[in-house]
mmCIF file of C-alpha atoms in Angstrom:
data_model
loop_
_atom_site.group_PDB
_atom_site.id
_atom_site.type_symbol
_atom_site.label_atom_id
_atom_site.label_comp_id
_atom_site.label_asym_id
_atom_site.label_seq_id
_atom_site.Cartn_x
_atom_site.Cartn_y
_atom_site.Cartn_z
ATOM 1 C CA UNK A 283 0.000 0.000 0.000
ATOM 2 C CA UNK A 284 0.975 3.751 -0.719
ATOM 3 C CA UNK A 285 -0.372 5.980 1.780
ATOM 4 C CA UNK A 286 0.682 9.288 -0.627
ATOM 5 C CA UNK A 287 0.322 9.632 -4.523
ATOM 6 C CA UNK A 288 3.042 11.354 -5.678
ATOM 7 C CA UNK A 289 4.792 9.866 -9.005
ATOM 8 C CA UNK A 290 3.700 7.386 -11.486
ATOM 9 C CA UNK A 291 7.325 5.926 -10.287
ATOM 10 C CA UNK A 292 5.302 4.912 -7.462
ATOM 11 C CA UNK A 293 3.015 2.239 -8.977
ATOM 12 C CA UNK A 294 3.863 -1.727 -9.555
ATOM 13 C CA UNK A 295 2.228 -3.646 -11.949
ATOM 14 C CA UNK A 296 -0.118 -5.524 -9.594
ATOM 15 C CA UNK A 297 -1.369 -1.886 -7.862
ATOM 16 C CA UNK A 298 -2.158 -0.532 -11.269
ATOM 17 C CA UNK A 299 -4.415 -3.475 -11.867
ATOM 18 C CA UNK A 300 -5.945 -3.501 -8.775
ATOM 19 C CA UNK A 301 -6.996 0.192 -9.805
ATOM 20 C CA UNK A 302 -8.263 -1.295 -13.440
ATOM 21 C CA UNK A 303 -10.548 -3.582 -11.553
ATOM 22 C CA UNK A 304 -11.029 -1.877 -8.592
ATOM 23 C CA UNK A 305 -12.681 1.166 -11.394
ATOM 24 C CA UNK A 306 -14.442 -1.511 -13.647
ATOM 25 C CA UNK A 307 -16.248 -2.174 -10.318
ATOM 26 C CA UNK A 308 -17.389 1.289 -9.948
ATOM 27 C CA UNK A 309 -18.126 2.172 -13.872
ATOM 28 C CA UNK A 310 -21.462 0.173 -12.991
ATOM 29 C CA UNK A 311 -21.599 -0.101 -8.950
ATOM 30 C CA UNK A 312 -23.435 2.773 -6.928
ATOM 31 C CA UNK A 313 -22.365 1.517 -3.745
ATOM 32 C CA UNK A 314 -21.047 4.563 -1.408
ATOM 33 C CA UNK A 315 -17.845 3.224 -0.421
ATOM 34 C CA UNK A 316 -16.432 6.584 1.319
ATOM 35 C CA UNK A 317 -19.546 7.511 3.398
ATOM 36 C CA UNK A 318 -18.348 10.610 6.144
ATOM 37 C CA UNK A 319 -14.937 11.086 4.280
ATOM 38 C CA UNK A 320 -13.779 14.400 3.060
ATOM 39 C CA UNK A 321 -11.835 15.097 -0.160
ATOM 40 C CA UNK A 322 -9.759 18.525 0.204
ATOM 41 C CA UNK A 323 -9.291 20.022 -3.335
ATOM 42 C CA UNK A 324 -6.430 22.614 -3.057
ATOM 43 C CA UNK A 325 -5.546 23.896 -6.581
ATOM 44 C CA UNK A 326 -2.729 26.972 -7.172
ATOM 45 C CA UNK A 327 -3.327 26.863 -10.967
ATOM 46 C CA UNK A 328 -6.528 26.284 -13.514
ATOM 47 C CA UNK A 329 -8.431 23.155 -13.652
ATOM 48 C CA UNK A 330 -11.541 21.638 -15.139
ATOM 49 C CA UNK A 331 -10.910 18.111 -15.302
ATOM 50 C CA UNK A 332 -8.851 17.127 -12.382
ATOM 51 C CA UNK A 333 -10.233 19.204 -9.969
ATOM 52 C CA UNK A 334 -14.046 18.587 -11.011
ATOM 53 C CA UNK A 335 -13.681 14.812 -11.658
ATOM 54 C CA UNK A 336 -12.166 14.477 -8.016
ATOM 55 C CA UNK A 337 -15.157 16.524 -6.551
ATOM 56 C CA UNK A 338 -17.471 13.906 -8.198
ATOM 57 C CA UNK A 339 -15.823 10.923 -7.648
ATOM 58 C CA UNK A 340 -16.209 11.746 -3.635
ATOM 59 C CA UNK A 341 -19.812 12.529 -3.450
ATOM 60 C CA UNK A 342 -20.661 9.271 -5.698
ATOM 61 C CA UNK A 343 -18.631 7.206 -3.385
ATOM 62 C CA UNK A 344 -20.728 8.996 -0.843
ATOM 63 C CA UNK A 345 -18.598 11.477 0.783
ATOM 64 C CA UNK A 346 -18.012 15.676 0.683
ATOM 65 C CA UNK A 347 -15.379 17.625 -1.041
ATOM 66 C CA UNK A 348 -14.238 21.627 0.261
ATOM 67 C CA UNK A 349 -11.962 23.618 -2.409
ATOM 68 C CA UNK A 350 -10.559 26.210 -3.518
ATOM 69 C CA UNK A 351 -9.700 26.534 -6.947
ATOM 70 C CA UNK A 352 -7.487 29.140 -7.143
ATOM 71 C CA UNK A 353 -5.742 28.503 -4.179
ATOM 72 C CA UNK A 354 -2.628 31.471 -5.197
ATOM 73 C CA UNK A 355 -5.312 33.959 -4.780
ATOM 74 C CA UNK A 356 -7.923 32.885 -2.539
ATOM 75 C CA UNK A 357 -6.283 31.113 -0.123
ATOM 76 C CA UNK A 358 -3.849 32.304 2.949
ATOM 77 C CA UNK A 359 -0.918 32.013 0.315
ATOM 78 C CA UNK A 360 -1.802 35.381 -0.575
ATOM 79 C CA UNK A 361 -1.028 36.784 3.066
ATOM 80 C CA UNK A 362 2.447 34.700 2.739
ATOM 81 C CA UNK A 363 1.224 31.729 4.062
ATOM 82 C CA UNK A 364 3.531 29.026 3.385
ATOM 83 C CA UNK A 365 2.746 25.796 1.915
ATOM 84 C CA UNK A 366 3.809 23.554 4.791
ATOM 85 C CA UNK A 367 1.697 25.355 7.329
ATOM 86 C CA UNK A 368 -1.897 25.235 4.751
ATOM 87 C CA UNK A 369 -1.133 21.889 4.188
ATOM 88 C CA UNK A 370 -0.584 21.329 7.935
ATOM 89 C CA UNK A 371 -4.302 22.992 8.737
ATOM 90 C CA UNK A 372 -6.033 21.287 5.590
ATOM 91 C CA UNK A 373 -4.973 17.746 6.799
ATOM 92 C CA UNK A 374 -6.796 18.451 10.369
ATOM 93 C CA UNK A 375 -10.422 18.895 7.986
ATOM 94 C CA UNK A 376 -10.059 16.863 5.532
ATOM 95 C CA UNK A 377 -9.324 13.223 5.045
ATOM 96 C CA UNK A 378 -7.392 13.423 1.614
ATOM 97 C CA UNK A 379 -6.059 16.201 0.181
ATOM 98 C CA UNK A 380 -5.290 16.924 -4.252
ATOM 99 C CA UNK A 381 -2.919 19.295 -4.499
ATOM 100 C CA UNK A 382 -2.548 21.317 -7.886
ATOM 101 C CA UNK A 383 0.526 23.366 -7.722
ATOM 102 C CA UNK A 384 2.497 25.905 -10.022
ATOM 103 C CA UNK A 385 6.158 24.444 -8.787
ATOM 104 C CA UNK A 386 7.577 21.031 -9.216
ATOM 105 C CA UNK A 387 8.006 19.134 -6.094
ATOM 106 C CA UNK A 388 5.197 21.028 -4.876
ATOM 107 C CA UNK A 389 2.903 17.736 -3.686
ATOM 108 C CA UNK A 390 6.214 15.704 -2.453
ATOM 109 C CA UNK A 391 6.813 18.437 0.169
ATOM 110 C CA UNK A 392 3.213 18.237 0.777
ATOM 111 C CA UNK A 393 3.136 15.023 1.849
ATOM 112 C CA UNK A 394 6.465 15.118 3.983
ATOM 113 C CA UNK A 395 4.429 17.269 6.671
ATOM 114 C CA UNK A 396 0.681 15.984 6.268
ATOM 115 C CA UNK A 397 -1.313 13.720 8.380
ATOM 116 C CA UNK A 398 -3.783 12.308 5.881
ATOM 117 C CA UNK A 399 -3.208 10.974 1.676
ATOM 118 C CA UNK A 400 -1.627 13.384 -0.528
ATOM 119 C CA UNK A 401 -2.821 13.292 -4.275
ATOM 120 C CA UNK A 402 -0.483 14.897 -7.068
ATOM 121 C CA UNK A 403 -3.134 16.996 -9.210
ATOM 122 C CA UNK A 404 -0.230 18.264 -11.134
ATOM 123 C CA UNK A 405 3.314 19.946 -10.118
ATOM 124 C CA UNK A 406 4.375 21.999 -12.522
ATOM 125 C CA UNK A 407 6.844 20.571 -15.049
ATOM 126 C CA UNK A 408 7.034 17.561 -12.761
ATOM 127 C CA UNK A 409 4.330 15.028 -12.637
ATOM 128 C CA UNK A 410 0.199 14.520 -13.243
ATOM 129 C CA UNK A 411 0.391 10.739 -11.889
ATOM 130 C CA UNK A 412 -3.561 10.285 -11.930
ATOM 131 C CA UNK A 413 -3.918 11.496 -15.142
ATOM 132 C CA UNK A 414 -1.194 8.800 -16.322
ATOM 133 C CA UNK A 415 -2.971 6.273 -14.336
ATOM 134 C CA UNK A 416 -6.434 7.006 -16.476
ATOM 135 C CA UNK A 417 -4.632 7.393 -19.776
ATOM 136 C CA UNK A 418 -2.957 3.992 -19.187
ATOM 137 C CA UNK A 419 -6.571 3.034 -17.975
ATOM 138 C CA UNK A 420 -8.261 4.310 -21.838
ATOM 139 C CA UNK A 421 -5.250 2.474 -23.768
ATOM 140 C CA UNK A 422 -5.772 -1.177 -21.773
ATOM 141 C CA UNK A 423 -9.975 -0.356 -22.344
ATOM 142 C CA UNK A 424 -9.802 0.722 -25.883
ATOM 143 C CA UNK A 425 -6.730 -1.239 -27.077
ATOM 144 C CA UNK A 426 -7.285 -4.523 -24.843
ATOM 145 C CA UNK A 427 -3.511 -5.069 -23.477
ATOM 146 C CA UNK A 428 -0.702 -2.521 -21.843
ATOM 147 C CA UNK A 429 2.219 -4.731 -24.010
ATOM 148 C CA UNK A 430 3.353 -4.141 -27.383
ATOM 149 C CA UNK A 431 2.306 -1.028 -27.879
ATOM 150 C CA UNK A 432 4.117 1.704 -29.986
ATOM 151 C CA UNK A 433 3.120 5.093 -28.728
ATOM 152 C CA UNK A 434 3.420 8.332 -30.772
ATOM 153 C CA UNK A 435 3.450 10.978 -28.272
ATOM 154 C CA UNK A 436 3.639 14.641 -30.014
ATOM 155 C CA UNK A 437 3.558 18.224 -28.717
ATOM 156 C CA UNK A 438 5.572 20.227 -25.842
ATOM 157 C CA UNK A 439 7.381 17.223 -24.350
ATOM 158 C CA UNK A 440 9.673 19.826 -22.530
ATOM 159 C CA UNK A 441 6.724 20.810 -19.837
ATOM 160 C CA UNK A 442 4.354 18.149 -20.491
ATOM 161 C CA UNK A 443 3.649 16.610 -16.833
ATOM 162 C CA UNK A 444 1.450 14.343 -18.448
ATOM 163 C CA UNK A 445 3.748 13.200 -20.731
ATOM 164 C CA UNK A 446 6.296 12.651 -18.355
ATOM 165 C CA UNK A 447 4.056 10.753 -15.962
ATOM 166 C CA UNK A 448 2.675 8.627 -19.115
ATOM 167 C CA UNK A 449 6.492 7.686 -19.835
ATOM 168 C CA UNK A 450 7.070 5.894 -16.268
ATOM 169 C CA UNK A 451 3.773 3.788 -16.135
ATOM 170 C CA UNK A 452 4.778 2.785 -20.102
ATOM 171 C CA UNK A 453 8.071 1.861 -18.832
ATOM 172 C CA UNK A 454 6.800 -0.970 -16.768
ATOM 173 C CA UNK A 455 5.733 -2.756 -19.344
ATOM 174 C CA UNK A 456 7.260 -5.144 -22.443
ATOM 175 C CA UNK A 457 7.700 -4.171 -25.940
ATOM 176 C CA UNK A 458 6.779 -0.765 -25.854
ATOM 177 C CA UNK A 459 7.879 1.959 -28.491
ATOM 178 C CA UNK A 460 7.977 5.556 -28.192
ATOM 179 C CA UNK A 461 7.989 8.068 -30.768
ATOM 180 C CA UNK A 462 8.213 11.292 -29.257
ATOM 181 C CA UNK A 463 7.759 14.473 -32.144
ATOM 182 C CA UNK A 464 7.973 17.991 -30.897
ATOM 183 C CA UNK A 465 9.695 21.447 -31.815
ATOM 184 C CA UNK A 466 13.193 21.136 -31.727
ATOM 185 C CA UNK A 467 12.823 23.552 -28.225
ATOM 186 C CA UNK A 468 10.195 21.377 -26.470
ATOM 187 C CA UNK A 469 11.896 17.825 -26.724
ATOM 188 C CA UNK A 470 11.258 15.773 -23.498
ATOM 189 C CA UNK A 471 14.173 16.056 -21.321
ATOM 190 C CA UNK A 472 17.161 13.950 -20.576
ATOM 191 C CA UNK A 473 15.865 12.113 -17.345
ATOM 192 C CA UNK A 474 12.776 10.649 -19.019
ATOM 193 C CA UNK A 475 15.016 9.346 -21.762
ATOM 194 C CA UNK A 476 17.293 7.482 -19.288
ATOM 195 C CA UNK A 477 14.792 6.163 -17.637
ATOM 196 C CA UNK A 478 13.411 4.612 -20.178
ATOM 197 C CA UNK A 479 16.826 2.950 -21.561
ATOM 198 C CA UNK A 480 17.125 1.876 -18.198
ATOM 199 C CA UNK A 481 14.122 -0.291 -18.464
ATOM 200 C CA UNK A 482 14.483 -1.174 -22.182
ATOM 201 C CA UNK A 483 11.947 1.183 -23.569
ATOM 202 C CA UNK A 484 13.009 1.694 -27.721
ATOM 203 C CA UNK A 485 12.383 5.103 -28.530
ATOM 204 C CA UNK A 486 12.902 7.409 -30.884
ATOM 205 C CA UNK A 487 13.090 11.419 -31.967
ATOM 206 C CA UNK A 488 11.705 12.001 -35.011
ATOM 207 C CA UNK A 489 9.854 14.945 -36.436
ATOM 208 C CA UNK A 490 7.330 14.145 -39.384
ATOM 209 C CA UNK A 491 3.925 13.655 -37.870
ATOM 210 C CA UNK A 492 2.481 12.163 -40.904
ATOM 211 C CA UNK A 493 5.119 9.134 -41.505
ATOM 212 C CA UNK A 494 4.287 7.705 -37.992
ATOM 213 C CA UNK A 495 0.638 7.932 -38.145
ATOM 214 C CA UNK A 496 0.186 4.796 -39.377
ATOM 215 C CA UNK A 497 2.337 2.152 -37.429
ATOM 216 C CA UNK A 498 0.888 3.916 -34.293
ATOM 217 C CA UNK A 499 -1.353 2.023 -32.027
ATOM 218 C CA UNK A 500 -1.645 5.097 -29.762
ATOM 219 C CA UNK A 501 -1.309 9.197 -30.926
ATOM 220 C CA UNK A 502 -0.899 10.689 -27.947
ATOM 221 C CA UNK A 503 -1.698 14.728 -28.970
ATOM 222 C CA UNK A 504 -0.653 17.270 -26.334
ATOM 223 C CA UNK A 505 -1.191 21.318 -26.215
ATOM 224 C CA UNK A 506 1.831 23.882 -26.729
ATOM 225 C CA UNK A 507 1.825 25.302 -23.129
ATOM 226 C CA UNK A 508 1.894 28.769 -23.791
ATOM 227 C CA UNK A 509 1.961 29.836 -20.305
ATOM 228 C CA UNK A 510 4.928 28.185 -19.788
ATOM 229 C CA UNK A 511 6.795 30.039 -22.344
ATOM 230 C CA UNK A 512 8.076 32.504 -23.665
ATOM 231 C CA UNK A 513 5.688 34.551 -26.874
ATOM 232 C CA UNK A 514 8.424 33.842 -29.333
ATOM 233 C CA UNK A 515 8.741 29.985 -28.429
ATOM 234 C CA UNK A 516 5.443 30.052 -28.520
ATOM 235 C CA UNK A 517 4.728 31.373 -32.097
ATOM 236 C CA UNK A 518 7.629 29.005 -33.037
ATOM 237 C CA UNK A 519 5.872 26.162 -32.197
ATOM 238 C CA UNK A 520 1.899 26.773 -32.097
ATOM 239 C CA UNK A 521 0.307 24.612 -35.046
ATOM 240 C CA UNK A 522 4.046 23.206 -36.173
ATOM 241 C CA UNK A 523 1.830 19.369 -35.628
ATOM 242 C CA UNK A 524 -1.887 18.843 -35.726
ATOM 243 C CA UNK A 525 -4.270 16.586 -36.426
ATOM 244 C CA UNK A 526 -7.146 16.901 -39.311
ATOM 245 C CA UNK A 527 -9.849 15.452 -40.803
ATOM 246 C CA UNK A 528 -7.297 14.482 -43.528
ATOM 247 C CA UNK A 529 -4.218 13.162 -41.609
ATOM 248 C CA UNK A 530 -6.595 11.038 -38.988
ATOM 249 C CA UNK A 531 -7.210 8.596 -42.418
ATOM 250 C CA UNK A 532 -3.655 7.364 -41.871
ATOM 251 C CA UNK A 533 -4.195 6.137 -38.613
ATOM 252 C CA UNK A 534 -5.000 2.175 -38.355
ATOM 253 C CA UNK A 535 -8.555 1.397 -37.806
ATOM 254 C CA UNK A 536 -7.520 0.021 -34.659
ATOM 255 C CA UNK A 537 -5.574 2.912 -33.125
ATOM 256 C CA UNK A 538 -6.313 5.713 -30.840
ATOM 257 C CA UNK A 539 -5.883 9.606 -30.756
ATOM 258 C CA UNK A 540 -5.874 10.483 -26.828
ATOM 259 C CA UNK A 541 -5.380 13.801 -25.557
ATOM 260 C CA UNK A 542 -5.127 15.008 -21.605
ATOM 261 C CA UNK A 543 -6.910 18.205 -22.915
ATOM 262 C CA UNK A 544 -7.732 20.543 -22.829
ATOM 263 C CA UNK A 545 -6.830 20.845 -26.926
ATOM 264 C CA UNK A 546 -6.233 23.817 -28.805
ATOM 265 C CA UNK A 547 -4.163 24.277 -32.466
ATOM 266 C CA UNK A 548 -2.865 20.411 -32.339
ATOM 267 C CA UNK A 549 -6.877 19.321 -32.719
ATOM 268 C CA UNK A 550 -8.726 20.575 -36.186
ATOM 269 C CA UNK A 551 -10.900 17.495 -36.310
ATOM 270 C CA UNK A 552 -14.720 18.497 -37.102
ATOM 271 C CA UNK A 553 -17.355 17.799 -34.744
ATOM 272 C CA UNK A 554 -18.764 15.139 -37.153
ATOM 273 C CA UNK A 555 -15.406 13.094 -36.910
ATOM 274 C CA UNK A 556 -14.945 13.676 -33.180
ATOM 275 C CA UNK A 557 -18.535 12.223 -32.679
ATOM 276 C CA UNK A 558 -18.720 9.448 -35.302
ATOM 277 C CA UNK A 559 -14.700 8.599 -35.764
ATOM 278 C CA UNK A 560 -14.325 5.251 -32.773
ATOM 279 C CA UNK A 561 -10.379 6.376 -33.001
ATOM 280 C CA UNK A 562 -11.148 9.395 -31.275
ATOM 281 C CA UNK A 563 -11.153 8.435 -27.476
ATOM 282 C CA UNK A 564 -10.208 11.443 -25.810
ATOM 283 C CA UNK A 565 -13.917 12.486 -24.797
ATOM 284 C CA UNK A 566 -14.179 8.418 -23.249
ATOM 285 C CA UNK A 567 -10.501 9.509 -22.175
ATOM 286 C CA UNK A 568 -11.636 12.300 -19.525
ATOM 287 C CA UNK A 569 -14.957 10.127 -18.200
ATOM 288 C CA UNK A 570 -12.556 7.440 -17.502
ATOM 289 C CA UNK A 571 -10.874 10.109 -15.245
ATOM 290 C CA UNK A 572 -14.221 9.789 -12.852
ATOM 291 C CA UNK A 573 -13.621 6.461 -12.585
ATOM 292 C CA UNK A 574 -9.940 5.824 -12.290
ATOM 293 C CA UNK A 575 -9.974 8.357 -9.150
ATOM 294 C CA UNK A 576 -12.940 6.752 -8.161
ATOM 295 C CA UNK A 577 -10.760 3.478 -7.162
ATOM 296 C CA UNK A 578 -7.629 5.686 -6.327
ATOM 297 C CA UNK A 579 -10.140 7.461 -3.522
ATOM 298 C CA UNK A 580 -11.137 4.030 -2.085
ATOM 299 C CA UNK A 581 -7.671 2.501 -2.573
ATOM 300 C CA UNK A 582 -6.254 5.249 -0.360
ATOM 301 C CA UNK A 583 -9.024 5.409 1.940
ATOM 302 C CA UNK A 584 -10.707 2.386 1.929
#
């Protein structure tokens, strides 16, 4: 058991699928599993997803949820409150707490100093853990296995937490294959690369969306983070790879296009293909989300 949710690094294969079956439980189960519990959301930068899917997933397994959503400006951080001492108070309300934080390392000094779980809801340039946990989740629903998988991942791999996170749960597993394409300023950095040659992942750096597109059994799309950048990196890399209604016909039938969203430039697909195309699963992606947290809630709590 892990008491605090921190890294993807974090996970062994038999605890991720416990999770899998522990949230194909709850997909169709109504059962209120955390009855009395309360779920702390305490978020220093924008969320819809995270923050909204954890609020759910608590009062359908039966328990209550406080927040604060933008925690940099409505909470005591503004009076120079530091993060060790909120933390500190939160853990005497609540009985887990997802943190959402603008600086990596954020949620691991979190945890050193609270009394209850800890929940990485993103650290910066770090890790999004959960989010890795639910992708993984979509590719084992919508695929059928975790193994032999080649995975084109594409977009700002430089501060893509979800792409990072993504990277150690694919590492655990056999014959895997990366493709990572991005602008020659956003390539994912050195660590994640070792770590994967460490445990045998073949990867590659590559640049011509197109050409991969169809030996993919996974496109893994991802937004240029503007906000972490600055307006000339940005303009030099907005739009540089996107998917169309054109480009999606060299996927195999059999592959997915998954996105942690929210998309921008790097998604031109018409409503018509997003609705009607079965390769698009990043809508299915984000209501797996619910679910996955669902089990992480009761797996931490239960």
């Amino acid at each position: 058991m892990i008491k605090h949710f921190i890294e993807s690094q974090q996970l062994d294969k038999d605890t991720i699928f416990t999770l899998f079956n522990k949230t194909d439980e709850l997909i169709t189960s109504n059962e209120k599993l955390l009855p009395g519990k309360i779920l702390a959301t305490l978020f220093y930068e924008p969320s819809t997803r995270t923050r909204l899917s954890f609020e759910s997933a608590m009062l359908k397994l039966g328990g209550n949820v406080i927040s604060t959503e933008n925690a940099k400006e409505f909470s005591s951080a503004i009076k120079g409150e530091s993060l060790e001492d909120t933390i500190r108070i939160i853990s005497s309300y609540a009985d887990v707490i997802v943190i959402r934080h603008f600086e990596e390392g954020a949620a691991k000094i979190a945890s050193s100093v609270s009394s209850v779980p800890i929940i990485n809801g993103g650290d910066g340039s770090g890790q999004h853990p959960t989010q890795a946990l639910l992708d993984l989740y979509t590719i084992y629903k919508e695929i059928g296995r975790t193994d032999n998988l080649t995975v084109v991942i594409v977009g700002d791999l430089k501060h893509g937490r979800t792409v990072r996170s993504l990277c150690y749960l694919l590492g655990k597993f056999e014959k895997i294959k990366i493709i990572f394409l991005a602008p020659k300023h956003l390539l994912i950095k050195d660590d994640i690369k070792e770590y994967l040659r460490r445990h045998n992942v073949k990867f590659e750096e590559q640049t011509e969306l197109d050409r991969y597109l169809p030996e993919a059994d996974i496109v893994y799309m991802t937004r240029i983070q503007k906000e972490r950048m600055s307006d000339e990196e940005y303009q030099n890399a907005k739009e540089m790879y996107s998917i169309t209604d054109e480009n999606i016909k060299l996927l195999n039938k059999n592959a997915r296009l998954l996105h942690p969203l929210p998309h921008v430039e790097e998604i031109k697909l018409s409503f018509k293909t997003e609705r009607k195309d079965k390769r698009v699963a990043y809508f299915r992606q984000a209501e797996n989300g619910l679910y996955v947290r669902m089990a992480l809630l009761v797996y931490l709590l239960g």
